[in-house]
Coordinates of C-alpha atoms in Angstrom, one line a residue:
M248 CA -66.8 -93.5 62.9
S249 CA -67.5 -93.1 66.6
K250 CA -67.3 -89.8 68.5
E251 CA -64.3 -91.1 70.3
Q252 CA -62.5 -91.9 67.1
E253 CA -63.4 -88.4 65.7
K254 CA -62.0 -86.8 68.8
D255 CA -58.8 -88.9 68.6
N256 CA -58.3 -88.0 64.9
K257 CA -58.8 -84.3 65.7
I258 CA -56.2 -84.5 68.4
L259 CA -53.8 -86.3 66.0
R260 CA -54.3 -83.6 63.4
L261 CA -53.7 -80.8 65.9
E262 CA -50.5 -82.5 67.2
K263 CA -49.2 -82.8 63.6
E264 CA -50.0 -79.1 63.0
L265 CA -48.2 -78.2 66.2
D266 CA -45.1 -80.2 65.1
R267 CA -45.1 -78.5 61.8
L268 CA -45.3 -75.0 63.4
K269 CA -42.4 -76.0 65.8
K270 CA -40.3 -77.0 62.9
N271 CA -41.0 -73.8 61.0
L272 CA -40.1 -71.8 64.2
K273 CA -36.8 -73.6 64.4
K274 CA -36.0 -72.7 60.8
Q275 CA -36.5 -69.0 61.5
K276 CA -33.0 -68.1 62.6
Y277 CA -33.2 -64.4 61.8
G278 CA -36.1 -62.0 62.0
L279 CA -38.7 -60.6 64.4
V280 CA -41.1 -62.8 66.3
W281 CA -43.6 -61.3 68.8
M282 CA -47.0 -62.0 70.2
D283 CA -49.4 -60.1 67.9
V284 CA -52.0 -58.8 70.4
P285 CA -55.4 -57.9 69.0
E286 CA -56.2 -54.2 69.2
A287 CA -59.7 -53.1 70.2
F288 CA -61.6 -50.1 68.9
E289 CA -64.8 -48.5 70.2
D290 CA -67.8 -50.8 70.0
D291 CA -69.6 -48.4 67.6
V292 CA -66.8 -48.6 65.0
E293 CA -65.6 -52.1 65.4
N294 CA -68.0 -53.4 62.8
K295 CA -68.6 -50.4 60.6
L296 CA -67.0 -48.9 57.5
P297 CA -64.8 -45.8 58.0
I298 CA -65.3 -42.6 55.9
L299 CA -64.1 -39.0 56.1
K300 CA -66.5 -36.1 56.8
E301 CA -65.7 -32.4 56.6
N302 CA -66.1 -29.9 59.3
P303 CA -66.5 -26.8 57.0
K304 CA -66.6 -24.4 60.0
L305 CA -62.9 -25.1 60.5
A306 CA -61.8 -24.7 56.9
I307 CA -59.4 -21.8 56.3
K308 CA -59.6 -20.6 52.7
N309 CA -57.2 -18.2 51.0
N310 CA -57.4 -17.5 47.3
D311 CA -53.6 -17.0 47.1
G312 CA -52.5 -19.7 44.7
K313 CA -50.9 -21.7 47.5
P314 CA -51.8 -25.4 48.3
T315 CA -54.9 -26.6 50.2
H316 CA -53.7 -28.9 52.9
I317 CA -55.7 -31.6 54.8
L318 CA -56.2 -32.1 58.6
I319 CA -57.8 -35.3 59.7
E320 CA -59.0 -35.8 63.3
G321 CA -59.4 -39.4 64.3
D322 CA -57.6 -42.7 65.0
N323 CA -54.8 -43.0 62.4
Y324 CA -55.7 -46.6 61.7
H325 CA -59.1 -45.6 60.4
A326 CA -57.7 -42.5 58.6
L327 CA -55.1 -44.6 56.9
T328 CA -57.8 -47.0 55.8
C329 CA -59.6 -44.1 54.1
L330 CA -56.3 -42.8 52.6
N331 CA -55.6 -46.2 51.1
Y332 CA -58.6 -45.3 48.8
T333 CA -58.0 -41.6 48.3
H334 CA -54.2 -41.5 48.1
K335 CA -53.0 -45.0 47.1
G336 CA -49.6 -44.6 45.5
K337 CA -49.8 -40.7 45.7
V338 CA -47.6 -39.7 48.7
D339 CA -44.0 -38.7 48.2
V340 CA -42.8 -38.5 51.8
I341 CA -44.1 -39.9 55.1
Y342 CA -42.7 -38.6 58.3
I343 CA -44.0 -40.0 61.6
D344 CA -43.0 -39.5 65.3
P345 CA -44.8 -42.4 67.0
P346 CA -44.7 -43.2 70.8
Y347 CA -41.1 -44.2 71.7
N348 CA -42.5 -46.8 74.3
T349 CA -40.0 -45.8 76.9
G350 CA -42.2 -47.1 79.7
S351 CA -43.0 -43.6 80.9
D352 CA -44.2 -41.8 77.8
G353 CA -47.9 -42.6 78.3
F354 CA -48.2 -45.1 75.5
R355 CA -51.5 -47.0 75.9
Y356 CA -52.7 -50.1 74.0
K357 CA -56.3 -51.3 73.9
D358 CA -55.9 -55.1 74.3
K359 CA -59.0 -56.6 72.9
R360 CA -58.8 -59.6 75.2
I361 CA -59.0 -57.5 78.4
L362 CA -61.0 -54.5 77.2
D363 CA -63.7 -55.1 79.8
K364 CA -61.1 -54.5 82.5
F365 CA -59.3 -51.6 80.8
P366 CA -61.8 -49.9 78.5
D367 CA -59.4 -46.9 78.0
G368 CA -56.5 -49.1 77.2
T369 CA -53.5 -50.4 79.2
E370 CA -50.7 -48.1 80.0
V371 CA -47.5 -49.8 79.2
P372 CA -44.7 -49.5 81.8
K373 CA -41.1 -50.6 81.3
D374 CA -41.6 -54.0 83.0
H375 CA -44.9 -54.9 81.3
P376 CA -44.6 -58.5 79.9
Y377 CA -46.3 -57.5 76.6
R378 CA -44.5 -54.1 76.4
H379 CA -42.8 -54.7 73.0
S380 CA -45.6 -56.9 71.7
Y381 CA -48.2 -54.2 72.3
W382 CA -46.1 -51.6 70.6
L383 CA -45.2 -53.8 67.6
S384 CA -48.9 -54.8 67.2
F385 CA -49.8 -51.2 67.2
M386 CA -47.1 -50.1 64.8
R387 CA -47.3 -53.0 62.3
K388 CA -50.9 -52.2 61.3
R389 CA -50.2 -48.6 60.8
V390 CA -46.9 -48.8 59.0
E391 CA -48.2 -51.6 56.8
L392 CA -51.2 -49.5 55.8
S393 CA -49.1 -46.5 55.0
R394 CA -46.7 -48.5 52.6
D395 CA -49.3 -48.6 49.8
I396 CA -50.0 -44.9 50.1
L397 CA -46.4 -44.1 49.1
K398 CA -45.5 -43.6 45.4
E399 CA -43.0 -46.2 44.0
D400 CA -40.2 -43.6 44.6
G401 CA -41.7 -42.6 48.0
I402 CA -39.7 -42.3 51.2
I403 CA -40.7 -42.9 54.9
F404 CA -38.8 -41.3 57.9
I405 CA -39.7 -42.6 61.4
S406 CA -38.4 -41.0 64.5
I407 CA -37.7 -43.4 67.3
G408 CA -35.8 -43.8 70.6
E409 CA -33.4 -46.6 71.6
D410 CA -36.1 -48.6 73.4
E411 CA -37.7 -49.7 70.1
L412 CA -35.0 -49.0 67.5
A413 CA -34.0 -52.6 67.0
Q414 CA -37.5 -53.9 66.9
L415 CA -38.6 -51.1 64.5
R416 CA -35.7 -51.9 62.1
F417 CA -36.8 -55.6 61.9
L418 CA -40.4 -54.6 61.5
C419 CA -39.7 -52.2 58.6
D420 CA -37.4 -54.8 57.0
E421 CA -40.4 -57.1 56.9
I422 CA -42.8 -54.5 55.6
F423 CA -40.6 -52.7 53.1
G424 CA -38.0 -55.3 52.5
G425 CA -34.4 -55.1 53.9
S426 CA -33.1 -54.1 50.5
N427 CA -35.2 -50.8 50.7
Y428 CA -33.5 -49.7 54.0
I429 CA -31.6 -46.5 53.3
S430 CA -30.1 -45.4 56.7
T431 CA -30.5 -44.7 60.3
I432 CA -29.9 -41.0 61.2
S433 CA -28.6 -40.3 64.7
R434 CA -30.0 -36.9 66.0
V435 CA -28.8 -35.0 69.1
A436 CA -32.1 -34.4 70.9
K437 CA -30.8 -33.0 74.1
T438 CA -27.5 -31.3 75.0
A439 CA -27.9 -31.3 78.8
S440 CA -29.4 -34.1 80.8
N441 CA -28.7 -35.8 84.1
K442 CA -31.2 -38.6 83.6
G443 CA -30.2 -42.2 83.0
S444 CA -28.4 -44.8 85.3
Y445 CA -25.4 -45.3 83.1
F446 CA -25.5 -42.8 80.2
A447 CA -27.5 -39.6 79.9
P448 CA -29.8 -40.1 76.9
S449 CA -28.9 -37.5 74.4
V450 CA -29.8 -38.9 71.0
D451 CA -32.7 -40.4 69.2
F452 CA -32.9 -41.9 65.7
I453 CA -34.7 -41.5 62.3
L454 CA -35.1 -44.7 60.3
C455 CA -35.3 -44.1 56.6
Y456 CA -36.8 -46.6 54.0
A457 CA -37.7 -46.4 50.4
K458 CA -40.8 -48.1 48.9
N459 CA -38.6 -49.1 46.0
I460 CA -34.9 -48.1 46.4
L461 CA -34.3 -48.7 42.7
M462 CA -36.7 -45.8 41.9
I463 CA -35.2 -43.1 44.0
D464 CA -32.5 -40.5 43.3
S465 CA -29.6 -39.8 45.6
F466 CA -30.3 -37.5 48.6
I467 CA -28.8 -34.0 48.4
D468 CA -28.1 -31.7 51.2
E469 CA -27.5 -28.0 51.1
V470 CA -23.9 -26.8 51.4
D471 CA -22.9 -25.2 54.7
I472 CA -21.7 -21.8 53.4
K473 CA -20.0 -21.1 56.8
L474 CA -17.2 -23.6 55.8
Y475 CA -16.3 -21.5 52.7
K476 CA -14.3 -18.7 54.4
K477 CA -11.5 -18.0 51.9
E478 CA -11.9 -16.2 48.6
D479 CA -9.9 -15.8 45.4
E480 CA -10.7 -14.7 41.9
K481 CA -13.0 -17.7 41.4
G482 CA -15.0 -17.1 44.5
F483 CA -15.3 -18.4 48.0
Y484 CA -13.7 -21.8 48.8
R485 CA -12.6 -24.1 51.5
D486 CA -9.2 -26.0 51.7
D487 CA -9.4 -27.9 54.9
V488 CA -10.1 -31.4 53.6
A489 CA -6.9 -33.5 53.3
L490 CA -6.3 -35.5 50.1
Y491 CA -5.1 -38.4 52.3
Q492 CA -7.6 -40.0 54.6
S493 CA -6.4 -42.8 56.8
S494 CA -9.9 -44.4 56.8
L495 CA -9.7 -45.3 53.1
D496 CA -9.2 -49.1 52.6
P497 CA -6.5 -49.7 49.9
M498 CA -7.9 -53.2 49.3
R499 CA -11.3 -52.0 48.1
G500 CA -10.8 -50.9 44.5
C501 CA -8.1 -48.4 45.1
T502 CA -5.5 -49.9 42.7
N503 CA -4.6 -46.5 41.1
Q504 CA -4.7 -44.2 44.1
R505 CA -1.1 -44.7 45.5
Y506 CA 1.3 -42.3 43.7
Y507 CA 3.9 -39.6 44.2
I508 CA 2.9 -35.9 44.3
E509 CA 5.5 -33.3 43.8
C510 CA 5.5 -30.5 46.4
P511 CA 6.4 -26.8 45.9
D512 CA 10.1 -27.4 47.0
G513 CA 10.5 -30.3 44.5
S514 CA 10.2 -33.1 47.1
L515 CA 7.8 -36.0 46.5
V516 CA 5.2 -37.2 49.0
L517 CA 3.3 -40.5 49.3
P518 CA 0.7 -41.8 51.8
P519 CA 2.1 -44.1 54.5
G520 CA 3.0 -47.7 53.5
K521 CA 5.8 -50.0 52.4
V522 CA 5.5 -50.4 48.6
E523 CA 6.7 -47.4 46.5
P524 CA 6.7 -46.6 42.8
K525 CA 9.9 -47.6 41.0
L526 CA 10.4 -44.2 39.5
K527 CA 10.7 -41.3 41.9
K528 CA 8.6 -38.9 39.8
D529 CA 5.4 -36.9 40.0
A530 CA 2.3 -39.1 39.4
Q531 CA 4.2 -42.3 39.3
H532 CA 1.9 -44.9 40.8
I533 CA 1.9 -48.4 42.2
K534 CA -0.8 -50.9 43.2
P535 CA -1.1 -51.3 47.0
E536 CA -0.1 -54.8 48.2
T537 CA -1.5 -54.8 51.8
A538 CA -3.9 -52.7 53.9
E539 CA -0.8 -50.8 55.2
D540 CA -0.1 -49.3 51.8
K541 CA -2.4 -46.3 52.1
V542 CA -3.9 -44.3 49.2
W543 CA -5.1 -40.8 48.2
R544 CA -8.8 -39.9 47.8
W545 CA -8.1 -39.3 44.1
S546 CA -6.9 -41.6 41.4
Y547 CA -3.7 -40.5 39.7
K548 CA -5.7 -39.6 36.5
T549 CA -7.9 -37.3 38.6
Y550 CA -4.8 -35.8 40.2
L551 CA -3.4 -34.9 36.8
E552 CA -6.6 -33.3 35.7
K553 CA -7.2 -31.3 38.9
K554 CA -3.8 -30.7 40.4
E555 CA -4.4 -27.0 40.3
L556 CA -7.0 -27.5 43.1
L557 CA -4.3 -28.8 45.5
V558 CA -3.2 -26.7 48.5
F559 CA 0.2 -27.5 50.1
K560 CA 0.6 -26.7 53.7
N561 CA 3.9 -26.9 55.5
T562 CA 3.5 -28.8 58.8
K563 CA 5.5 -30.7 61.4
T564 CA 2.7 -33.2 61.9
S565 CA 2.2 -34.5 58.4
P566 CA 1.1 -38.1 58.1
L567 CA 2.8 -38.4 54.7
L568 CA 6.2 -39.8 53.7
D569 CA 8.8 -38.2 51.4
E570 CA 10.6 -40.0 48.6
K571 CA 13.3 -41.2 51.1
G572 CA 10.6 -42.9 53.3
L573 CA 11.0 -40.2 56.0
K574 CA 8.3 -38.0 57.6
A575 CA 7.3 -35.4 55.1
K576 CA 7.2 -31.6 55.7
W577 CA 4.0 -31.1 53.7
N578 CA 0.4 -32.1 53.9
I579 CA -1.9 -31.7 50.9
Y580 CA -5.5 -30.4 50.9
T581 CA -8.1 -29.9 48.1
K582 CA -9.8 -26.7 47.2
S583 CA -13.6 -26.8 46.9
Y584 CA -15.4 -23.8 45.5
L585 CA -18.8 -22.8 46.9
N586 CA -20.4 -22.0 43.5
E587 CA -19.5 -25.5 42.2
R588 CA -20.7 -27.2 45.4
N589 CA -24.0 -25.4 45.3
K590 CA -24.7 -26.9 41.8
T591 CA -24.2 -30.4 43.0
G592 CA -25.1 -30.2 46.7
T593 CA -23.5 -32.5 49.2
V594 CA -24.4 -35.9 50.6
P595 CA -26.3 -35.5 53.9
R596 CA -24.7 -37.0 57.0
N597 CA -26.4 -39.6 59.0
Y598 CA -25.6 -37.7 62.2
V599 CA -27.2 -34.3 62.9
D600 CA -26.6 -32.1 65.9
K601 CA -28.4 -28.9 65.0
F602 CA -32.0 -29.9 65.6
I603 CA -32.4 -30.3 69.3
N604 CA -35.9 -30.7 70.9
R605 CA -35.6 -27.4 72.9
K606 CA -36.0 -25.5 69.7
G607 CA -39.4 -27.1 69.0
A608 CA -40.7 -26.4 72.5
D609 CA -39.4 -22.8 72.4
L610 CA -41.2 -22.1 69.1
L611 CA -44.5 -23.3 70.5
K612 CA -44.0 -21.2 73.6
R613 CA -43.6 -18.1 71.3
M614 CA -46.8 -19.1 69.5
G615 CA -48.7 -19.2 72.8
I616 CA -49.3 -23.0 72.6
D617 CA -48.8 -25.1 75.7
F618 CA -47.0 -28.2 74.5
N619 CA -43.5 -29.5 75.3
Y620 CA -43.1 -32.4 73.0
S621 CA -42.7 -31.0 69.5
K622 CA -39.9 -31.9 67.1
P623 CA -38.0 -28.9 65.7
V624 CA -39.5 -27.5 62.5
E625 CA -36.0 -27.3 60.9
L626 CA -35.6 -31.0 61.3
I627 CA -38.7 -31.8 59.2
K628 CA -37.7 -29.2 56.6
W629 CA -34.3 -30.8 56.3
L630 CA -35.7 -34.2 55.8
I631 CA -38.1 -33.0 53.0
K632 CA -35.3 -31.0 51.4
I633 CA -32.7 -33.8 51.2
V634 CA -35.2 -36.0 49.3
N635 CA -34.8 -33.5 46.5
K636 CA -38.2 -33.7 45.0
D637 CA -40.4 -30.8 43.7
N638 CA -43.9 -30.2 45.1
C639 CA -44.0 -33.2 47.5
L640 CA -47.2 -34.6 49.0
V641 CA -46.2 -35.1 52.7
L642 CA -48.1 -37.3 55.1
D643 CA -47.7 -37.4 58.9
Y644 CA -50.1 -39.7 60.6
F645 CA -48.7 -39.1 64.1
A646 CA -49.1 -35.4 63.7
G647 CA -49.1 -34.3 67.3
S648 CA -48.7 -30.6 67.5
G649 CA -48.5 -30.2 63.7
T650 CA -44.7 -29.6 63.2
T651 CA -44.8 -31.2 59.8
G652 CA -47.5 -28.9 58.6
Q653 CA -45.6 -25.8 59.7
A654 CA -42.4 -27.2 58.0
V655 CA -44.2 -27.7 54.7
M656 CA -45.6 -24.2 54.7
E657 CA -42.3 -22.6 55.6
L658 CA -40.6 -24.5 52.8
N659 CA -43.2 -23.3 50.3
D660 CA -42.6 -19.7 51.5
E661 CA -38.8 -20.0 51.3
N662 CA -38.4 -21.5 47.9
G663 CA -41.7 -21.0 46.1
S664 CA -42.4 -24.7 46.1
H665 CA -45.9 -26.2 46.1
H666 CA -45.6 -29.0 48.8
Q667 CA -48.9 -30.2 50.3
F668 CA -49.4 -31.9 53.6
I669 CA -51.9 -34.3 55.2
L670 CA -51.8 -34.4 59.0
V671 CA -53.6 -37.1 61.0
T672 CA -54.0 -37.1 64.7
N673 CA -56.6 -38.1 67.2
N674 CA -58.1 -35.6 69.7
E675 CA -57.1 -37.3 72.9
E676 CA -56.5 -35.2 76.0
V677 CA -52.9 -34.3 76.7
V678 CA -52.0 -33.3 80.3
N679 CA -49.2 -30.7 80.1
G680 CA -49.7 -28.6 83.1
T681 CA -53.3 -28.1 82.0
T682 CA -55.4 -30.5 79.9
H683 CA -55.7 -29.9 76.2
K684 CA -57.1 -31.9 73.2
I685 CA -54.2 -32.6 70.8
M686 CA -56.1 -31.7 67.6
T687 CA -58.5 -28.9 68.5
D688 CA -56.4 -27.2 71.2
I689 CA -52.8 -27.7 69.8
C690 CA -52.5 -28.9 66.2
Y691 CA -55.3 -26.9 64.6
P692 CA -54.5 -23.6 66.4
R693 CA -50.8 -23.9 65.4
I694 CA -51.6 -24.4 61.7
S695 CA -54.0 -21.6 61.9
K696 CA -51.4 -19.2 63.4
V697 CA -48.9 -20.1 60.7
I698 CA -51.4 -19.4 58.0
K699 CA -52.7 -16.2 59.5
G700 CA -49.6 -14.9 61.2
Y701 CA -48.9 -14.4 64.9
N702 CA -47.1 -11.9 67.1
D703 CA -44.6 -10.2 64.7
V704 CA -44.4 -13.3 62.4
K705 CA -45.9 -12.8 59.0
S706 CA -48.8 -14.8 57.5
L707 CA -47.7 -17.6 55.2
G708 CA -51.1 -18.0 53.6
N709 CA -52.1 -21.5 52.3
S710 CA -55.5 -23.1 52.9
I711 CA -56.7 -26.1 55.0
R712 CA -59.7 -28.4 55.0
Y713 CA -60.6 -30.1 58.3
Y714 CA -62.0 -33.7 58.2
Y715 CA -62.8 -36.2 60.9
T716 CA -63.2 -40.0 60.7
D717 CA -66.8 -41.2 60.8
F718 CA -68.5 -44.6 60.3
V719 CA -71.4 -46.0 58.3
G720 CA -73.1 -49.4 58.0
E721 CA -73.7 -52.1 60.6
N722 CA -71.1 -54.7 59.6
N723 CA -67.4 -55.0 59.0
I724 CA -66.3 -55.0 55.4
L725 CA -66.2 -58.8 55.0
D726 CA -69.8 -59.1 56.1
A727 CA -71.0 -55.9 54.5
T728 CA -74.6 -56.2 53.2
D729 CA -76.0 -54.3 50.2
K730 CA -77.6 -51.9 52.7
D731 CA -74.1 -51.2 54.2
K732 CA -72.7 -50.6 50.7
I733 CA -75.6 -48.3 49.8
E734 CA -74.9 -46.2 52.9
L735 CA -71.2 -46.1 52.1
A736 CA -72.0 -44.7 48.6
H737 CA -74.4 -42.1 50.1
N738 CA -71.7 -40.8 52.3
A739 CA -68.6 -41.1 50.1
G740 CA -68.7 -37.6 48.7
E741 CA -65.9 -36.1 50.9
L742 CA -63.7 -39.2 50.3
L743 CA -64.0 -38.7 46.5
A744 CA -63.4 -35.0 46.8
I745 CA -60.2 -35.7 48.7
A746 CA -59.1 -38.3 46.2
E747 CA -59.5 -35.8 43.4
N748 CA -58.1 -32.8 45.3
T749 CA -61.4 -30.9 44.6
F750 CA -62.5 -29.5 48.0
E751 CA -65.1 -26.8 47.2
L752 CA -68.7 -28.1 47.2
V753 CA -70.6 -26.2 44.5
K754 CA -73.8 -28.2 44.2
Q755 CA -75.6 -30.8 46.3
D756 CA -79.1 -32.3 46.5
K757 CA -80.5 -35.7 47.5
Y758 CA -78.9 -37.5 44.5
M759 CA -75.7 -35.7 43.6
Q760 CA -72.7 -33.7 44.8
I761 CA -70.4 -31.6 42.7
F762 CA -67.0 -30.4 44.0
E763 CA -64.5 -28.1 42.3
N764 CA -60.9 -26.8 42.2
D765 CA -59.2 -24.5 39.8
N766 CA -58.6 -27.2 37.2
Q767 CA -61.4 -29.7 37.4
Y768 CA -64.7 -30.9 38.9
T769 CA -65.7 -34.1 40.8
A770 CA -69.3 -35.0 40.2
V771 CA -71.0 -37.8 42.3
Y772 CA -74.3 -39.5 41.7
F773 CA -74.6 -41.6 44.8
K774 CA -78.1 -43.0 44.7
E775 CA -78.9 -46.5 43.6
E776 CA -82.2 -45.3 42.0
M777 CA -81.5 -44.1 38.5
N778 CA -84.6 -41.9 38.0
K779 CA -82.6 -38.7 38.5
L780 CA -79.6 -39.8 36.4
D781 CA -80.7 -37.7 33.4
D782 CA -80.7 -34.6 35.5
F783 CA -77.2 -35.4 36.7
V784 CA -75.9 -36.0 33.2
A785 CA -77.3 -32.7 32.1
E786 CA -75.6 -30.9 35.0
V787 CA -72.3 -32.6 34.2
K788 CA -72.5 -31.7 30.5
K789 CA -72.6 -28.0 31.5
L790 CA -69.2 -28.2 33.2
K791 CA -66.5 -26.7 31.2
K792 CA -63.4 -28.1 32.9
D793 CA -62.3 -31.7 33.2
V794 CA -64.7 -33.8 35.3
S795 CA -64.2 -37.0 37.3
V796 CA -67.7 -38.6 37.4
Y797 CA -68.6 -41.2 40.0
I798 CA -71.9 -43.1 39.6
F799 CA -73.5 -45.7 41.8
S800 CA -73.0 -49.2 40.4
W801 CA -72.8 -52.7 41.8
E802 CA -70.0 -53.3 39.3
D803 CA -66.3 -52.3 39.4
E804 CA -66.5 -50.6 36.0
A805 CA -68.8 -48.0 34.7
M806 CA -71.1 -49.1 31.8
F807 CA -72.9 -45.9 30.9
D808 CA -73.3 -44.5 27.4
D809 CA -74.5 -41.1 28.5
F810 CA -71.1 -39.5 28.4
E811 CA -69.9 -41.0 25.1
G812 CA -67.9 -38.6 23.0
L813 CA -67.1 -36.2 25.9
S814 CA -63.3 -36.0 26.1
N815 CA -63.3 -34.1 29.4
I816 CA -65.1 -36.9 31.3
R817 CA -63.4 -39.7 33.4
L818 CA -66.0 -42.2 34.5
K819 CA -65.7 -44.2 37.7
T820 CA -68.1 -46.1 40.0
I821 CA -68.9 -46.3 43.7
P822 CA -69.0 -48.0 46.1
Q823 CA -67.4 -51.2 44.9
P824 CA -63.8 -49.9 44.4
I825 CA -63.9 -48.5 47.9
V826 CA -65.2 -51.9 49.2
E827 CA -62.4 -53.8 47.4
I828 CA -59.7 -51.7 49.0
Y829 CA -61.3 -52.0 52.4
K830 CA -61.4 -55.8 52.0
Q831 CA -57.7 -55.9 51.2
I832 CA -56.9 -53.9 54.3
Y833 CA -59.2 -56.0 56.5
N834 CA -57.5 -59.2 55.3
L835 CA -54.1 -57.6 55.8
I836 CA -54.8 -56.8 59.4

């Protein structure tokens, strides 16, 4: 075949492929399509393997029985790569507050195609042609990486403004599946604003998704005790919720909710409508025939069981009808006792107006921290509480000023819980009157103040370990050589300690590391040479608590007989399991 024929055939194949892609594009009637713009990272990390290293000088240790939390300084993409090994399937709740991409919030994207012109990234104004594509490319990688970190019954909350709300909803539907969408919470962010051409922006939103909605329990909110103002022999109660609500649709399964109720004066009342029970008698019911035949909130059986909880109020504005079809003199309300509601809680609303941004900024000001863009601590506490899980592991990989960390520690102090947090943020400079670095000048000092106390605010205790992203090897994971993998094993100690929640280094030499917590050890033999393995085995056999043992091996599974018969040993290998997870991530991105 001549070169001309080869060229023609190649063109023909490309034309067919283009036709196929066009047909597929026409079929996609619903969903999110954008130009996925490649993101650049620094040259020295583009083709290396990420790890986590500890800065022990910044650790805060308290022997107070409270959790040890994790701070990670670095790009959240690299940190999430590491966390996919250390915390795969372990996180209960993720909360993130990413850039809103308003066009004026300073969001920058490192477009790999034009990095030579914009080495610090391209700032994305409102009229930038790739504005939404840049943001979606940035978010997709990170949200996708965080999905596998969640437990099967895990929840993610994402704060977002109206500029990217619609796009984020489509993106999360693709990543988590539309069936795992829970709700969008509207939050009043500002109460006074003159900005905006048509409307003053006052609200933002919190998207909520489950990893697997079939695995989660219902959300439960605390009861607002201020609503329970009245008191009788049974305790405090409220009686301001009417039994008839006009919003109830009679045509949606309300067949037994239209009936007469007898009032204190002997008259009967019924919700508005045309069809009436044949007998004019208390609890006589009839099936609604049209949407105009309104219904009570309770079925007639519930009414008969709980009629002692009804409160009758004489009024001239009753929406109800009497037995003659005339405007009734009574409206009916239900009693709800505080002690009973406290047992069951209440369903949280998807609109909240008590967590305005000003509260977050004012708190940081009182702490002596110069930063204006912090979410209120009470908002994050509320989100964690409504999930209704004990001792959550909470991840925030857009940690900013560290609000999530403070929220977790305050919850632990308030209810004796044992929630733990992982905060991830880079250390970029933030201009806020003066220039600060977000991790070392804002987030870390804030967490430190909460732990140690500040002004007249008491110490909350807790401990933290401070890590940063680092890189080893000379190739990306798909091209990693044996030399790269050996270097990964030599430097994996902190990764393994984080994975096992054993932060205290108790022994280290050129061949091994041993870490500890109150309940177990993590022992690592990281050298490919086995001439010191006997010494390592001897050290491990001295340990009295449970031990997770990691040994260098080119295989996925450990094949060592040295620990046979020891029930307190769990044997694992490095670096291959880390390599396999990194490969999955590289292919995903």
